[in-house]
CSV table of C-alpha atoms in Angstrom, one decimal:
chain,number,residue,atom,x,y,z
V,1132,UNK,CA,10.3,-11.8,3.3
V,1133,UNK,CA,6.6,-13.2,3.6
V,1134,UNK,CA,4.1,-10.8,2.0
V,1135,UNK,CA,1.6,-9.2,3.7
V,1136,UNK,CA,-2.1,-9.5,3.4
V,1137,UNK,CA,-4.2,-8.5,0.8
V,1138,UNK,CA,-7.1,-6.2,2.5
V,1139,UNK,CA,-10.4,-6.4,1.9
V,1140,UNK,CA,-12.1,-3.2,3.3
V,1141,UNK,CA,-16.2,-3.5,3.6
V,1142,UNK,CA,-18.3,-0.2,3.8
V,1143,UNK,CA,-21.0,-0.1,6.3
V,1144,UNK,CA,-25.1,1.4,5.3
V,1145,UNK,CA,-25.5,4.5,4.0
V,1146,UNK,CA,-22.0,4.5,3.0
V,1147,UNK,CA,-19.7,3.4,-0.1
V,1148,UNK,CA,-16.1,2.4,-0.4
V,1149,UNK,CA,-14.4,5.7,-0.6
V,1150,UNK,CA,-15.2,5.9,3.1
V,1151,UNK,CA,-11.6,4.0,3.6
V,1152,UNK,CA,-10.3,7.1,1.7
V,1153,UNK,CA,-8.2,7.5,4.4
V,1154,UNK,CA,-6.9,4.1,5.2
V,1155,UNK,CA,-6.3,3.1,2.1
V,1156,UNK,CA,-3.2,4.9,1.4
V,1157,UNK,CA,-1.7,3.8,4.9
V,1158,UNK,CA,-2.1,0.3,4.3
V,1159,UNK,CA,-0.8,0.3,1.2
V,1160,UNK,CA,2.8,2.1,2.6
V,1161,UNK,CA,2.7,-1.0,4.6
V,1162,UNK,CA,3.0,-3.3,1.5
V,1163,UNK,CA,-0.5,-4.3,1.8
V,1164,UNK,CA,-3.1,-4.9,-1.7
V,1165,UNK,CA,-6.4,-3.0,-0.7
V,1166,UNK,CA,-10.0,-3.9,-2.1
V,1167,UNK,CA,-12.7,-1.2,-1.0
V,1168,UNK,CA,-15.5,-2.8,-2.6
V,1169,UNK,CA,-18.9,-1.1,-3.2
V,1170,UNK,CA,-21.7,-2.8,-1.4
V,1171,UNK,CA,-25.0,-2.4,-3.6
V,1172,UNK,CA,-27.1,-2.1,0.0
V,1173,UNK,CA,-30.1,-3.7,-1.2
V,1174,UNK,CA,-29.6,-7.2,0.7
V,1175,UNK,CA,-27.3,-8.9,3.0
V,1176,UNK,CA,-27.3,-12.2,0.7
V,1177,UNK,CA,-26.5,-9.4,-2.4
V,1178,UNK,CA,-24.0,-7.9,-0.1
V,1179,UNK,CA,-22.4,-10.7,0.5
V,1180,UNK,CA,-22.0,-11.9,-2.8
V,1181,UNK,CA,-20.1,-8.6,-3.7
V,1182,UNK,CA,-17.5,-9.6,-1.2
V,1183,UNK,CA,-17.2,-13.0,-2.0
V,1184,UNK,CA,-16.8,-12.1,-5.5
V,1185,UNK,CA,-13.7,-9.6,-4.6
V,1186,UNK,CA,-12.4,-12.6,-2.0
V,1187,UNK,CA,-12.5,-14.6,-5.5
V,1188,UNK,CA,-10.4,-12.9,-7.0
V,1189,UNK,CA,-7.5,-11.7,-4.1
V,1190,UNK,CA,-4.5,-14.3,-3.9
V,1191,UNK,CA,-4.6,-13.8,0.2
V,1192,UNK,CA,-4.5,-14.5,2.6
V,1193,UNK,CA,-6.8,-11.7,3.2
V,1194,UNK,CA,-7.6,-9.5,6.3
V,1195,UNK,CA,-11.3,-9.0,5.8
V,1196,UNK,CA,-12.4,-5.4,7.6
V,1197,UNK,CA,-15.6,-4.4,8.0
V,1198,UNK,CA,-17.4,-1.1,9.3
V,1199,UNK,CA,-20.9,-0.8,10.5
V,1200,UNK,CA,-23.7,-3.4,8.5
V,1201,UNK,CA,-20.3,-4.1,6.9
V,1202,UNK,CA,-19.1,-6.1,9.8
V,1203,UNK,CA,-22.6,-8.5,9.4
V,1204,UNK,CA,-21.5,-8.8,5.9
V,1205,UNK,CA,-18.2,-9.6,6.3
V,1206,UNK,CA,-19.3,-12.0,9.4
V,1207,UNK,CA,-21.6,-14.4,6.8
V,1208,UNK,CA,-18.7,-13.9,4.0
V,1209,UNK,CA,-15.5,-14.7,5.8
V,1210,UNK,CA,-15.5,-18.0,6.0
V,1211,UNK,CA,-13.3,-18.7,3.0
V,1212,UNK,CA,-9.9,-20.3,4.1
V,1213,UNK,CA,-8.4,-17.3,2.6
V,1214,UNK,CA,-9.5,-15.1,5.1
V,1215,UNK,CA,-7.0,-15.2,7.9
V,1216,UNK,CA,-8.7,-12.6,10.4
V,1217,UNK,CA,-11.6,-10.2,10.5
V,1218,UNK,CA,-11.2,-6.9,11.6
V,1219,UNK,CA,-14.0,-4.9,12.9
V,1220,UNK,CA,-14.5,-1.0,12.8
V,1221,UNK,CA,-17.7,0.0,15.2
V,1222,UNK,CA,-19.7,-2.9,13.4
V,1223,UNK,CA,-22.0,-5.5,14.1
V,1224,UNK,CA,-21.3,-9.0,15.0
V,1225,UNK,CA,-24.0,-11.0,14.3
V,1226,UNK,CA,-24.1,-15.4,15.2
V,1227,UNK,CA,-26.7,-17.6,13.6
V,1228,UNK,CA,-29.8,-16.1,13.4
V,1229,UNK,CA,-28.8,-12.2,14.1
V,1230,UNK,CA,-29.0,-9.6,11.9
V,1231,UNK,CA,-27.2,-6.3,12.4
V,1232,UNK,CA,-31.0,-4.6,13.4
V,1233,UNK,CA,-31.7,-7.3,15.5
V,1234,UNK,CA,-28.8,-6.6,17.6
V,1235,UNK,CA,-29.3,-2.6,17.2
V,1236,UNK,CA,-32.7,-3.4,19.0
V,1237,UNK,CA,-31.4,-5.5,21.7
V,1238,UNK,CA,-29.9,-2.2,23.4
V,1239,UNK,CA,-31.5,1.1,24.3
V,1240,UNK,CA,-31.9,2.9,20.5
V,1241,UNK,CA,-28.9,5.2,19.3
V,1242,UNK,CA,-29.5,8.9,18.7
V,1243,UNK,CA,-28.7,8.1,15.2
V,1244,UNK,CA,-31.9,6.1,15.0
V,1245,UNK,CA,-34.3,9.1,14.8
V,1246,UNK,CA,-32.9,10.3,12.1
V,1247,UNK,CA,-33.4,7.5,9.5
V,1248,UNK,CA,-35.9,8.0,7.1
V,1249,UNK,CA,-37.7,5.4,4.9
V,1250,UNK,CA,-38.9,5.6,1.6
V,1251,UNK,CA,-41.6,3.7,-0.5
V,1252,UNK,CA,-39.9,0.7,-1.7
V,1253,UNK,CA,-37.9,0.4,2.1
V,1254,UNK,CA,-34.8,1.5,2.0
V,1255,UNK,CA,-33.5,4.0,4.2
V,1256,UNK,CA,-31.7,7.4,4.1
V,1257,UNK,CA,-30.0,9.9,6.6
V,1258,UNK,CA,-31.0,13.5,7.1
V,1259,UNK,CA,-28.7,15.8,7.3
V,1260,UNK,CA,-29.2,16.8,11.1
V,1261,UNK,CA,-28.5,13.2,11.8
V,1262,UNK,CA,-25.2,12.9,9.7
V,1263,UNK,CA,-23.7,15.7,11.5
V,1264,UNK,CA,-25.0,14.9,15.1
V,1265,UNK,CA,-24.8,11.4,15.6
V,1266,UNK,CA,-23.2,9.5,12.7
V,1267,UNK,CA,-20.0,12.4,11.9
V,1268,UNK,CA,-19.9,14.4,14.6
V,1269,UNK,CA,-16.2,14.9,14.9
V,1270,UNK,CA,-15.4,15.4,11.2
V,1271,UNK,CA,-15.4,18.5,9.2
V,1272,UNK,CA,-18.8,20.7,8.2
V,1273,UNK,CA,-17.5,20.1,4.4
V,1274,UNK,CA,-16.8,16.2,5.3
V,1275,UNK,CA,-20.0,16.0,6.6
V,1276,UNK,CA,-22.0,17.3,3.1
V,1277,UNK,CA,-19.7,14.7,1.8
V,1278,UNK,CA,-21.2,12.0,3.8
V,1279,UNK,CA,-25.2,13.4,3.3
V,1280,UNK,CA,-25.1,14.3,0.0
V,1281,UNK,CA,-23.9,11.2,-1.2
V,1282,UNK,CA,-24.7,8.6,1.0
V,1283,UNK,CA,-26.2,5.5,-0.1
V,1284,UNK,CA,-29.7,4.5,0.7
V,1285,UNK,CA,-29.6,1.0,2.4
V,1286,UNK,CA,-32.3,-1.2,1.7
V,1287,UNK,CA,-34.4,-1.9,5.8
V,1288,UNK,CA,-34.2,-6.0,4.1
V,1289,UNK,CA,-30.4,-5.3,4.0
V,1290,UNK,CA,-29.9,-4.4,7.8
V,1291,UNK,CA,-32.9,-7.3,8.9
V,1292,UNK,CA,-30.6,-10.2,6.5
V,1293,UNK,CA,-29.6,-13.3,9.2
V,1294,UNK,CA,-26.2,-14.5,9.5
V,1295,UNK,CA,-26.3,-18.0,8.8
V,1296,UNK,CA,-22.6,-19.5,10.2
V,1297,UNK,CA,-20.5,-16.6,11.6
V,1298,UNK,CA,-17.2,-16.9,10.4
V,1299,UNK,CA,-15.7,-15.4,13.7
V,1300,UNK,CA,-16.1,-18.4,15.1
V,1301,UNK,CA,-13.0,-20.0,13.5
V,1302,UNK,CA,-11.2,-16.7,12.3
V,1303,UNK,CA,-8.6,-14.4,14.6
V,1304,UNK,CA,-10.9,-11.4,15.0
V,1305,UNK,CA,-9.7,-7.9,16.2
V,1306,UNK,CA,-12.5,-5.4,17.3
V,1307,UNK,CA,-12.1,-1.1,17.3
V,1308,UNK,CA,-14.6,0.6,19.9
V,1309,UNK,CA,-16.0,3.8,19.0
V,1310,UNK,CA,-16.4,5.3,22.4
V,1311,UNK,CA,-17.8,8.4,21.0
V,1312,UNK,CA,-20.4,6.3,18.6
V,1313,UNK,CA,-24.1,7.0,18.8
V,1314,UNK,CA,-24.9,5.1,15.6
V,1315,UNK,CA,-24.1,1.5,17.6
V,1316,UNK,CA,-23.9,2.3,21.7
V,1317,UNK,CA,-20.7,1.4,22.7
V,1318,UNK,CA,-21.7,-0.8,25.0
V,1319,UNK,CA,-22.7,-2.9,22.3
V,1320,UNK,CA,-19.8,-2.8,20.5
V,1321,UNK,CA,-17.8,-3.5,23.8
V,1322,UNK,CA,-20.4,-6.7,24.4
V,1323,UNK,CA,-19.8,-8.0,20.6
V,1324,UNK,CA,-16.1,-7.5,20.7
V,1325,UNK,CA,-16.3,-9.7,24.3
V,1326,UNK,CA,-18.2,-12.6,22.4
V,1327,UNK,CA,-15.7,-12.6,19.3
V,1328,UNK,CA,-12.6,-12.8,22.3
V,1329,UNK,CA,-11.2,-10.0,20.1
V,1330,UNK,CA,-8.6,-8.1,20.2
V,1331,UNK,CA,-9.9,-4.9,21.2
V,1332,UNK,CA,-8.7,-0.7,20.8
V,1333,UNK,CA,-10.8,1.8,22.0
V,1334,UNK,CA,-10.6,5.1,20.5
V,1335,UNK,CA,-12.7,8.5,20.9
V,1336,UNK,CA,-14.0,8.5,17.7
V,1337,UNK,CA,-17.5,9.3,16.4
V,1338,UNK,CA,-19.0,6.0,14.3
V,1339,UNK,CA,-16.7,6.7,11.2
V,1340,UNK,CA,-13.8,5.7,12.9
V,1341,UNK,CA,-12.4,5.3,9.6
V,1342,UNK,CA,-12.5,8.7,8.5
V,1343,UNK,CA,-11.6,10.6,12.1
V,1344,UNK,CA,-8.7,8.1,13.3
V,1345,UNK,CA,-7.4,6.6,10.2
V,1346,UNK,CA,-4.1,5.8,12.0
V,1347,UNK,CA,-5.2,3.7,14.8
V,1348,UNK,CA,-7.9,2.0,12.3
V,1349,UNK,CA,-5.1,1.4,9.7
V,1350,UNK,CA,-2.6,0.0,12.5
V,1351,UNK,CA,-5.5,-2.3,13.6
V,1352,UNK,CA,-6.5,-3.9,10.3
V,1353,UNK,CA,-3.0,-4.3,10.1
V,1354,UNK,CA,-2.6,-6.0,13.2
């Protein structure tokens, strides 16, 4: 029997890989190898090296998922011949010369966009308001501490980093809408997922897909 893919699962900003807690375990009880790896957030170009390392060192061919900023990085990473498909979760879809806040702004602002907060040396945080209105909503009060209090400030270069040759061009690319997201407007996603001629799900889920429907976010990485 051919073996499946290995899975490589990319966290998006303000996040780290245990946010495919969830999926994780229903991949693997379909014979697939997982890699979360942990983005350090402080550049696209560092954020894409972290993947490429893990792509390195995974047999494949790989499915290459990616959530949020992850779906830039996995968009300017994926073009090793490894990489059979991308898969992405509510994420951005950069071509040449986009950057994951250059397509946030090319749409009326998310609610979640009020509630990011810079620091001195630019790199951005959540507050806690904004975790559990508009980047969590339909998770639990004690997932949503989970999320705030250890989120992972994401450098403002990281989300402004241009995708140089986007690997959806020549990759099979399936796309899952968050209908209920108001960290990326749906409509966005919907307009991405149109460009990439992805396969596309829809599901009423808040921007952590992941975490809420893990089942129909598993079955799509999947395929």
């Amino acid at each position: 029997m051919a073996k499946s893919p290995d899975v490589i699962l990319v966290h998006g900003a303000w996040a780290d890989g245990s946010s495919w807690a969830k999926v994780i375990p229903l991949l693997a009880a379909r014979g697939h190898s997982v890699t979360a790896v942990q983005l350090p957030l402080t550049s696209l170009g560092d954020d894409v090296a972290t993947v490429k390392r893990a792509i390195a060192l995974t047999a494949g061919p790989i499915i290459l998922a990616g959530h949020s900023y992850g779906g830039a990085v996995i968009s300017e990473a994926g073009n090793d011949p490894k990489v059979e498909a991308l898969v992405y979760i509510a994420a951005f879809a950069p071509d040449a010369g986009e950057s994951a806040g250059s397509l946030g702004a090319s749409v009326e602002p998310a609610p979640l966009g009020a509630e990011v907060r810079p620091d001195a040396e630019g790199y951005l945080k959540l507050t806690q308001s904004g975790v559990s209105d508009s980047f969590a909503q339909d998770l639990t009060d004690t997932e949503k501490l989970v999320l705030y209090s250890a989120q992972s400030p994401t450098a403002g270069a990281a989300l402004g980093g241009t995708v140089s040759a986007p690997a959806w061009r020549g990759k099979t690319c399936r796309y899952l809408v968050a209908t209920n997201d108001r960290a990326i407007q749906p409509a966005l996603q919907r307009s991405m997922a149109k460009r990439l001629n992805a396969a596309v799900v829809e599901v009423a889920a808040n921007h952590v897909a992941m975490l809420s429907h893990p089942q129909e976010v598993a079955s799509l990485i999947a395929g």
